[in-house]
Short mmCIF file of C-alpha atoms and ligand atoms in Angstrom, two decimals:
data_model
loop_
_atom_site.label_atom_id
_atom_site.label_comp_id
_atom_site.label_asym_id
_atom_site.label_seq_id
_atom_site.Cartn_x
_atom_site.Cartn_y
_atom_site.Cartn_z
CA MET A 43 -0.16 0.20 -0.22
CA SER A 44 1.39 3.44 -0.25
CA ALA A 45 2.38 5.56 2.30
CA ALA A 46 0.61 9.06 0.94
CA PRO A 47 -2.91 8.48 1.02
CA VAL A 48 -4.38 9.76 -2.93
CA VAL A 49 -7.04 12.76 -1.92
CA ALA A 50 -9.92 13.18 -4.45
CA THR A 51 -9.97 17.11 -5.30
CA ALA A 52 -14.15 18.26 -5.16
CA GLN A 53 -13.59 19.20 -8.52
CA ALA A 54 -12.62 15.44 -9.63
CA ARG A 55 -15.80 14.33 -7.72
CA ASP A 56 -17.85 16.51 -9.37
CA ALA A 57 -17.22 15.16 -12.47
CA LEU A 58 -18.61 11.69 -11.77
CA LEU A 59 -21.89 11.65 -13.83
CA GLY A 60 -24.65 11.36 -10.63
CA VAL A 61 -26.03 8.19 -10.99
CA TYR A 62 -24.38 6.58 -7.31
CA ARG A 63 -25.50 8.46 -4.27
CA PRO A 64 -22.45 7.47 -2.78
CA ALA A 65 -21.89 7.65 0.91
CA ALA A 66 -19.32 10.44 2.68
CA PRO A 67 -15.85 8.44 3.72
CA VAL A 68 -13.34 8.56 0.58
CA PHE A 69 -11.12 5.09 0.93
CA VAL A 70 -7.70 5.47 0.35
CA ALA A 71 -6.82 2.15 2.19
CA GLY A 72 -7.82 -1.39 2.71
CA ARG A 73 -6.81 -4.74 4.81
CA GLY A 74 -9.20 -7.80 5.27
CA ALA A 75 -11.83 -6.43 6.21
CA HIS A 76 -11.81 -3.34 7.00
CA LEU A 77 -11.40 -0.05 4.83
CA ILE A 78 -9.32 3.49 5.76
CA ASP A 79 -11.16 6.73 4.63
CA GLU A 80 -8.67 9.22 3.70
CA ASN A 81 -9.02 11.06 7.27
CA GLY A 82 -7.50 7.78 8.47
CA THR A 83 -10.68 6.53 10.11
CA GLU A 84 -11.47 2.87 10.08
CA TYR A 85 -14.37 0.98 8.23
CA LEU A 86 -14.99 -2.43 9.12
CA ASP A 87 -16.89 -3.88 5.40
CA PHE A 88 -19.27 -6.26 5.54
CA THR A 89 -20.82 -5.60 2.24
CA ALA A 90 -17.24 -6.29 0.02
CA GLY A 91 -17.55 -4.05 -2.38
CA ILE A 92 -21.72 -5.46 -3.31
CA GLY A 93 -20.06 -9.57 -3.13
CA VAL A 94 -16.09 -8.65 -4.78
CA THR A 95 -13.67 -8.84 -2.69
CA ALA A 96 -14.14 -12.16 -1.23
CA LEU A 97 -11.06 -12.29 -0.57
CA GLY A 98 -10.98 -9.36 1.96
CA HIS A 99 -9.00 -5.68 0.76
CA GLY A 100 -5.57 -5.75 0.22
CA ASP A 101 -5.01 -9.78 0.25
CA ALA A 102 -1.16 -10.97 -0.59
CA GLY A 103 -1.92 -13.48 -2.95
CA VAL A 104 -4.26 -11.26 -4.87
CA MET A 105 -2.06 -8.64 -5.19
CA GLU A 106 0.68 -10.95 -5.61
CA ALA A 107 -0.95 -12.82 -7.87
CA ILE A 108 -1.53 -9.01 -10.07
CA ALA A 109 1.78 -8.48 -9.65
CA ALA A 110 3.42 -11.43 -11.25
CA ALA A 111 0.45 -11.50 -14.32
CA ALA A 112 1.56 -7.70 -14.39
CA ALA A 113 5.61 -8.67 -14.87
CA ALA A 114 4.24 -11.23 -17.84
CA GLY A 115 4.04 -8.51 -19.85
CA ILE A 116 0.86 -8.89 -21.82
CA ILE A 117 -1.92 -7.32 -20.15
CA HIS A 118 -4.13 -7.57 -23.02
CA THR A 119 -4.12 -9.39 -26.51
CA SER A 120 -7.87 -9.65 -28.02
CA ASN A 121 -9.69 -12.52 -28.70
CA LEU A 122 -7.81 -12.79 -31.45
CA TYR A 123 -5.22 -14.51 -30.48
CA ARG A 124 -4.03 -17.28 -27.63
CA THR A 125 -3.10 -16.94 -24.69
CA VAL A 126 -2.38 -19.31 -21.44
CA PRO A 127 -4.06 -18.15 -18.19
CA GLY A 128 -8.02 -17.66 -19.98
CA GLN A 129 -7.56 -21.22 -20.91
CA GLU A 130 -6.62 -22.26 -18.04
CA LEU A 131 -8.85 -20.26 -15.76
CA ALA A 132 -11.76 -21.77 -18.60
CA GLN A 133 -10.42 -26.11 -17.36
CA GLU A 134 -10.66 -24.70 -13.97
CA LEU A 135 -13.59 -23.41 -14.10
CA VAL A 136 -15.52 -26.62 -16.02
CA SER A 137 -13.60 -28.92 -13.63
CA ARG A 138 -14.81 -27.26 -10.64
CA SER A 139 -18.83 -27.39 -12.67
CA PHE A 140 -20.83 -29.31 -15.11
CA ALA A 141 -20.10 -26.93 -17.66
CA ASP A 142 -18.44 -28.06 -20.94
CA ALA A 143 -17.56 -25.08 -21.88
CA VAL A 144 -16.99 -20.66 -20.34
CA PHE A 145 -17.35 -17.51 -22.12
CA PHE A 146 -15.25 -14.69 -20.69
CA CYS A 147 -16.80 -11.05 -20.69
CA ASN A 148 -16.56 -8.42 -17.78
CA SER A 149 -19.23 -7.85 -15.58
CA GLY A 150 -22.64 -9.67 -14.59
CA GLY A 151 -24.68 -7.70 -16.83
CA GLU A 152 -22.90 -8.94 -19.71
CA ALA A 153 -22.62 -12.27 -18.47
CA ASN A 154 -26.23 -12.59 -18.33
CA GLU A 155 -26.33 -10.32 -21.57
CA ALA A 156 -24.63 -13.11 -23.13
CA ALA A 157 -26.18 -15.80 -21.98
CA ILE A 158 -29.54 -14.09 -23.35
CA LYS A 159 -28.26 -14.91 -26.58
CA PHE A 160 -26.84 -18.26 -25.86
CA ALA A 161 -30.01 -19.13 -24.89
CA ARG A 162 -32.21 -18.27 -28.45
CA ARG A 163 -29.05 -19.31 -29.99
CA TRP A 164 -29.30 -22.86 -28.96
CA ALA A 165 -33.71 -22.48 -29.30
CA GLY A 166 -32.72 -21.03 -32.45
CA ALA A 167 -31.19 -24.69 -33.53
CA HIS A 168 -33.04 -26.53 -31.23
CA GLY A 169 -36.96 -26.11 -31.83
CA PRO A 170 -39.50 -23.88 -33.17
CA ALA A 171 -39.29 -20.42 -34.87
CA GLY A 172 -41.42 -18.97 -32.10
CA LYS A 173 -38.72 -20.07 -28.87
CA ARG A 174 -37.35 -17.55 -28.58
CA GLU A 175 -38.77 -16.44 -25.03
CA ILE A 176 -36.81 -15.97 -21.59
CA VAL A 177 -38.44 -16.75 -18.71
CA ALA A 178 -37.57 -14.42 -15.29
CA LEU A 179 -38.68 -14.32 -11.80
CA LYS A 180 -40.84 -12.18 -9.64
CA GLY A 181 -38.16 -10.93 -7.57
CA SER A 182 -35.08 -11.21 -9.84
CA PHE A 183 -31.95 -8.77 -10.44
CA HIS A 184 -29.95 -9.80 -13.49
CA GLY A 185 -28.24 -6.05 -14.42
CA ARG A 186 -29.07 -3.09 -16.09
CA LEU A 187 -28.34 -3.73 -19.67
CA HIS A 188 -30.92 -3.91 -22.08
CA GLY A 189 -31.82 -7.56 -22.23
CA SER A 190 -30.83 -8.12 -18.44
CA LEU A 191 -32.60 -4.86 -17.34
CA ALA A 192 -35.43 -6.93 -19.30
CA LEU A 193 -35.13 -9.22 -17.29
CA THR A 194 -35.08 -7.87 -13.82
CA ASP A 195 -38.76 -6.97 -11.91
CA ARG A 196 -37.42 -3.57 -10.37
CA PRO A 197 -39.92 -0.85 -12.37
CA ALA A 198 -38.25 1.83 -11.39
CA TYR A 199 -35.37 0.20 -12.90
CA ARG A 200 -36.35 -0.40 -16.06
CA GLU A 201 -39.74 1.82 -17.02
CA PRO A 202 -37.93 5.16 -17.80
CA PHE A 203 -35.84 2.95 -20.25
CA GLU A 204 -38.47 0.96 -21.99
CA PRO A 205 -38.57 -0.38 -24.71
CA LEU A 206 -36.32 -2.91 -23.37
CA MET A 207 -35.63 -6.95 -24.76
CA PRO A 208 -39.30 -8.06 -26.13
CA ALA A 209 -40.08 -11.73 -25.32
CA VAL A 210 -39.54 -12.02 -21.83
CA ARG A 211 -42.35 -12.56 -18.86
CA PHE A 212 -42.20 -13.26 -15.59
CA LEU A 213 -43.04 -16.53 -12.87
CA ASP A 214 -44.28 -15.80 -8.96
CA PRO A 215 -41.55 -18.41 -7.77
CA ASP A 216 -43.68 -19.01 -4.36
CA ALA A 217 -46.55 -19.92 -7.41
CA LEU A 218 -44.83 -22.48 -9.51
CA GLU A 219 -48.41 -24.12 -9.56
CA ASP A 220 -48.90 -21.12 -12.50
CA ALA A 221 -46.50 -21.56 -14.39
CA ALA A 222 -48.62 -23.32 -17.14
CA SER A 223 -49.62 -20.05 -18.82
CA VAL A 224 -46.42 -18.61 -18.44
CA ILE A 225 -43.69 -21.29 -19.43
CA ALA A 226 -44.06 -23.43 -23.28
CA ALA A 227 -42.69 -25.84 -25.16
CA ASP A 228 -43.15 -23.87 -28.36
CA ARG A 229 -42.09 -20.19 -27.02
CA THR A 230 -39.77 -20.82 -24.41
CA ALA A 231 -36.00 -20.38 -24.30
CA ALA A 232 -35.14 -20.18 -21.11
CA ILE A 233 -35.81 -19.63 -17.51
CA PHE A 234 -33.35 -17.13 -15.25
CA ALA A 235 -33.25 -17.99 -11.93
CA GLU A 236 -30.72 -16.72 -8.89
CA PRO A 237 -30.52 -19.32 -6.53
CA VAL A 238 -30.53 -16.63 -3.82
CA GLN A 239 -31.93 -13.44 -5.33
CA GLY A 240 -29.84 -11.08 -3.97
CA GLU A 241 -31.31 -7.53 -5.00
CA GLY A 242 -34.27 -8.60 -4.46
CA GLY A 243 -34.53 -8.88 -0.85
CA VAL A 244 -32.05 -11.86 -0.32
CA LYS A 245 -34.06 -15.10 -1.41
CA PRO A 246 -33.16 -17.95 -1.35
CA LEU A 247 -35.35 -20.05 -3.08
CA SER A 248 -35.80 -23.42 -1.53
CA THR A 249 -34.34 -26.91 -3.09
CA ALA A 250 -37.75 -28.18 -3.77
CA THR A 251 -38.56 -24.59 -6.30
CA LEU A 252 -35.19 -24.98 -7.90
CA GLN A 253 -36.14 -29.25 -7.93
CA LYS A 254 -39.54 -27.51 -10.08
CA LEU A 255 -37.85 -25.06 -12.07
CA ARG A 256 -35.69 -27.86 -13.37
CA GLU A 257 -38.38 -30.15 -13.76
CA LEU A 258 -40.68 -26.91 -15.94
CA ALA A 259 -37.67 -25.86 -17.98
CA ASP A 260 -37.11 -30.03 -19.44
CA ALA A 261 -41.28 -29.90 -19.68
CA ALA A 262 -40.72 -27.04 -22.25
CA ASP A 263 -37.87 -28.45 -23.75
CA ALA A 264 -35.85 -25.37 -22.29
CA LEU A 265 -32.68 -24.49 -20.58
CA LEU A 266 -32.53 -23.37 -16.67
CA VAL A 267 -30.17 -20.67 -16.26
CA PHE A 268 -28.81 -19.97 -12.80
CA ASP A 269 -27.22 -16.06 -12.49
CA GLU A 270 -24.86 -16.61 -9.20
CA VAL A 271 -23.04 -13.05 -9.77
CA GLN A 272 -23.69 -12.70 -6.51
CA CYS A 273 -24.42 -16.02 -4.85
CA GLY A 274 -21.70 -17.67 -6.18
CA LEU A 275 -17.79 -18.91 -6.28
CA GLY A 276 -18.58 -19.26 -2.21
CA ARG A 277 -21.00 -16.63 -0.67
CA THR A 278 -22.89 -19.37 0.59
CA GLY A 279 -20.68 -21.76 1.72
CA TYR A 280 -20.50 -23.75 -1.72
CA LEU A 281 -18.30 -22.91 -4.72
CA PHE A 282 -21.47 -23.04 -6.73
CA ALA A 283 -25.04 -22.22 -4.97
CA TYR A 284 -26.66 -24.63 -6.91
CA GLU A 285 -24.79 -27.46 -5.68
CA ALA A 286 -25.91 -27.35 -2.01
CA SER A 287 -29.94 -28.14 -4.05
CA GLY A 288 -28.21 -30.77 -6.64
CA VAL A 289 -30.24 -29.31 -9.47
CA VAL A 290 -27.64 -29.06 -12.25
CA PRO A 291 -28.75 -25.83 -15.16
CA ASP A 292 -27.95 -26.01 -18.21
CA MET A 293 -25.97 -22.68 -17.48
CA VAL A 294 -24.29 -20.18 -15.02
CA THR A 295 -23.20 -16.88 -14.80
CA LEU A 296 -20.26 -15.42 -12.88
CA ALA A 297 -19.09 -12.23 -12.24
CA LYS A 298 -18.60 -10.34 -8.85
CA PRO A 299 -15.59 -12.27 -6.99
CA LEU A 300 -14.48 -14.09 -9.43
CA ALA A 301 -10.90 -11.95 -10.48
CA GLY A 302 -10.87 -10.56 -6.59
CA GLY A 303 -12.22 -6.55 -7.86
CA LEU A 304 -11.05 -6.33 -11.25
CA PRO A 305 -13.91 -6.24 -13.64
CA MET A 306 -14.97 -9.72 -15.41
CA GLY A 307 -17.43 -12.01 -15.69
CA ALA A 308 -18.29 -15.88 -17.35
CA VAL A 309 -21.00 -17.84 -18.71
CA LEU A 310 -20.97 -21.70 -18.01
CA LEU A 311 -22.08 -23.74 -21.02
CA ASN A 312 -22.88 -27.47 -21.20
CA GLU A 313 -21.93 -28.90 -23.95
CA ARG A 314 -25.24 -28.99 -25.96
CA VAL A 315 -25.75 -24.96 -25.10
CA ALA A 316 -21.90 -24.96 -26.36
CA SER A 317 -22.77 -27.16 -29.27
CA THR A 318 -24.53 -24.47 -30.52
CA VAL A 319 -22.70 -21.31 -30.35
CA LYS A 320 -20.49 -20.62 -33.51
CA PRO A 321 -17.15 -18.00 -34.23
CA GLY A 322 -18.92 -14.58 -34.64
CA ASP A 323 -22.53 -15.25 -32.25
CA HIS A 324 -20.25 -13.64 -30.26
CA ALA A 325 -17.81 -12.03 -28.92
CA THR A 326 -15.98 -9.32 -26.26
CA THR A 327 -12.33 -7.10 -26.75
CA PHE A 328 -11.36 -7.50 -22.94
CA GLY A 329 -13.12 -10.62 -22.40
CA GLY A 330 -10.41 -13.59 -20.70
CA GLY A 331 -7.71 -11.54 -20.91
CA PRO A 332 -4.28 -12.95 -19.35
CA LEU A 333 -4.08 -9.95 -16.30
CA VAL A 334 -8.25 -10.60 -15.00
CA SER A 335 -7.38 -14.18 -16.02
CA SER A 336 -4.04 -14.98 -14.18
CA VAL A 337 -5.82 -12.88 -11.04
CA ALA A 338 -9.23 -15.42 -10.64
CA LEU A 339 -7.71 -18.62 -11.36
CA HIS A 340 -5.80 -17.30 -8.21
CA VAL A 341 -8.96 -16.06 -6.80
CA LEU A 342 -10.64 -19.23 -7.81
CA ARG A 343 -8.66 -21.76 -6.07
CA ARG A 344 -8.38 -20.05 -3.07
CA LEU A 345 -12.13 -20.04 -3.32
CA ALA A 346 -12.95 -23.43 -3.49
CA ASP A 347 -10.72 -24.64 -1.11
CA PRO A 348 -13.03 -27.03 1.52
CA ALA A 349 -11.71 -25.37 4.57
CA LEU A 350 -12.69 -21.70 3.38
CA LEU A 351 -16.40 -23.33 2.31
CA ALA A 352 -16.57 -25.68 5.26
CA ARG A 353 -15.42 -22.30 6.90
CA VAL A 354 -18.68 -19.44 5.28
CA ARG A 355 -21.13 -22.63 6.24
CA GLN A 356 -20.57 -23.16 9.31
CA LEU A 357 -20.30 -19.18 9.99
CA GLY A 358 -23.65 -18.84 8.00
CA ASP A 359 -25.14 -21.72 10.88
CA ARG A 360 -24.01 -19.35 13.18
CA LEU A 361 -25.37 -16.21 11.72
CA ALA A 362 -29.11 -17.84 11.10
CA ALA A 363 -28.85 -18.59 15.41
CA GLU A 364 -28.06 -15.42 15.87
CA PHE A 365 -30.19 -13.54 13.50
CA ALA A 366 -33.08 -15.38 15.50
CA THR A 367 -32.89 -13.77 18.42
CA TRP A 368 -32.66 -10.29 17.26
CA SER A 369 -35.93 -9.22 18.43
CA SER A 370 -35.86 -5.53 15.99
CA VAL A 371 -35.19 -8.70 12.72
CA LYS A 372 -39.02 -9.25 10.68
CA GLU A 373 -37.06 -11.95 9.32
CA ALA A 374 -33.41 -13.04 8.68
CA ARG A 375 -32.51 -15.00 5.04
CA GLY A 376 -29.74 -16.17 3.54
CA ALA A 377 -26.98 -19.29 3.12
CA GLY A 378 -23.30 -18.48 4.45
CA LEU A 379 -21.86 -15.27 4.24
CA MET A 380 -25.09 -13.54 2.82
CA TRP A 381 -27.85 -12.03 4.38
CA GLY A 382 -30.39 -10.16 4.50
CA LEU A 383 -32.09 -8.80 7.93
CA GLU A 384 -36.21 -8.18 6.45
CA LEU A 385 -36.93 -5.28 8.91
CA ASP A 386 -40.76 -3.53 10.05
CA ALA A 387 -39.31 0.29 8.69
CA PRO A 388 -36.94 1.26 5.92
CA ALA A 389 -33.14 -0.34 5.57
CA ALA A 390 -31.51 2.86 4.34
CA PRO A 391 -31.77 4.62 8.00
CA VAL A 392 -29.69 1.59 9.35
CA VAL A 393 -27.37 1.74 6.86
CA ALA A 394 -26.86 4.91 7.29
CA ALA A 395 -26.16 4.58 11.62
CA ALA A 396 -24.44 2.01 10.93
CA LEU A 397 -22.10 4.08 8.62
CA GLU A 398 -21.71 6.56 11.47
CA ARG A 399 -20.53 3.98 13.44
CA GLY A 400 -17.90 3.02 11.65
CA LEU A 401 -20.10 -0.48 9.50
CA LEU A 402 -20.31 -0.64 5.80
CA VAL A 403 -24.03 -2.31 5.56
CA VAL A 404 -26.18 -1.66 2.20
CA THR A 405 -29.84 -2.96 1.20
CA ALA A 406 -32.13 -5.33 -1.10
CA GLY A 407 -34.88 -2.72 -1.78
CA GLU A 408 -36.33 -1.05 0.76
CA LYS A 409 -36.64 -2.29 4.15
CA VAL A 410 -34.03 -4.90 3.75
CA VAL A 411 -30.49 -5.11 5.39
CA ARG A 412 -28.26 -6.60 3.56
CA LEU A 413 -24.44 -8.29 4.57
CA LEU A 414 -21.72 -9.67 2.06
CA PRO A 415 -19.01 -9.63 4.86
CA PRO A 416 -15.47 -10.82 2.95
CA LEU A 417 -15.39 -14.98 2.82
CA THR A 418 -12.19 -14.21 5.17
CA ILE A 419 -13.60 -12.40 7.72
CA THR A 420 -12.17 -13.59 11.07
CA ASP A 421 -13.83 -14.19 14.43
CA ALA A 422 -13.39 -10.77 16.18
CA ASP A 423 -14.51 -8.31 13.16
CA LEU A 424 -17.61 -10.70 12.36
CA ASP A 425 -18.22 -9.89 16.25
CA ARG A 426 -17.67 -6.45 16.10
CA GLY A 427 -20.39 -5.75 13.56
CA LEU A 428 -22.48 -7.75 14.68
CA GLY A 429 -22.70 -5.88 18.76
CA ILE A 430 -22.74 -2.31 15.68
CA LEU A 431 -25.65 -3.67 13.46
CA CYS A 432 -27.23 -5.02 16.61
CA GLU A 433 -26.85 -1.90 18.75
CA VAL A 434 -27.94 0.48 15.39
CA LEU A 435 -30.93 -2.35 15.36
CA ALA A 436 -32.02 -1.72 18.59
C1 PLP B 684 -24.95 -7.04 -9.47
C2 PLP B 684 -25.68 -8.17 -10.25
C3 PLP B 684 -26.11 -8.35 -12.09
C4 PLP B 684 -25.26 -8.12 -12.47
O1 PLP B 684 -23.51 -7.21 -12.36
P1 PLP B 684 -22.76 -6.11 -13.10
O2 PLP B 684 -21.62 -5.80 -13.03
O3 PLP B 684 -23.49 -5.35 -12.01
O4 PLP B 684 -23.25 -5.78 -14.55
C5 PLP B 684 -26.43 -9.41 -12.47
N1 PLP B 684 -27.25 -10.46 -11.39
C6 PLP B 684 -26.95 -10.60 -10.49
C7 PLP B 684 -27.38 -11.77 -9.17
C8 PLP B 684 -26.39 -9.33 -9.42
O5 PLP B 684 -26.07 -9.06 -8.03
#
């Protein structure tokens, strides 16, 4: 870490487009679950950059992987040429999952856009001409681009930008008995679902729901796509969230923690989908470049460590027991180190009050406080953060 923190000028801050409403602190350094602002004040980070820095801030291994990759002297070549790290990373993802092939991109939204295209490519190669529709779930969040936003069940995010991608229908995961009016073999190409809905309030889908989605997809000869951009890569205590249910999807999208904070997304595909995708069907300039892929390979191996995953599951059990005793919480939902605390009141004032006491948390919708601490968090840091949060809620 550099000794002299770089302080943003008011002018530089004003030049940022006003699509965000960032909190007051200006962060200049980090270590583990801690972030330090320009005044030297330390904060405990239970957001991990919205589920991104799963190994914590300033992780020595990640820093070394970045330095080693930079020292190799190729940051980028484009996908016109082959490089080793992207191939190794794809191989590692394939060997650790259901998948037979991997496509790399640069964000979660991009991963879902790609998955939508691959689903339609498969359906076009496979079914009747009208088999174009994508089914998403009530409460979903899949990104802010025109396709991924079309699959996102948030009117405030959607309406100013309509018309979005057409041929999307929504299905209520709590009323799957009504699925026949939504899913049909002659028009449904794929069903998209987050095994644990993140932005929609941290709602884990039950194993029974995931199984039913698999059955519905199979009955309609459609694909099942899991968006694990937030819940994947160890967050729930499993390398892939779907593993807990035993339900195997046709595609999985990944991003947030994949490259340790560098931008990277991925789509994992099984052979039946991969075999329908041809050169030229999709592309991205940056996707799977050697620097990000080298770092992601390091991150993936660390997050796949059985001891780390066992500890995340253990902490999840502990948190479930702990939150059950908090009378200020209407309902606590989650798994591993992904939790949503549903309140009777707006969550934003709680987030602000926690920030004042040095704890970073984030909302997930109007009345849910969301916790996404680093997966490497120590017991001491976890206890301290829970103490602050419990106080704030009381
Ligand atoms: C964050 C998120 C996305 C979008 O990822 P970006 O990198 O912001 O485009 C998509 N799906 C889920 C489940 C997410 O949590």
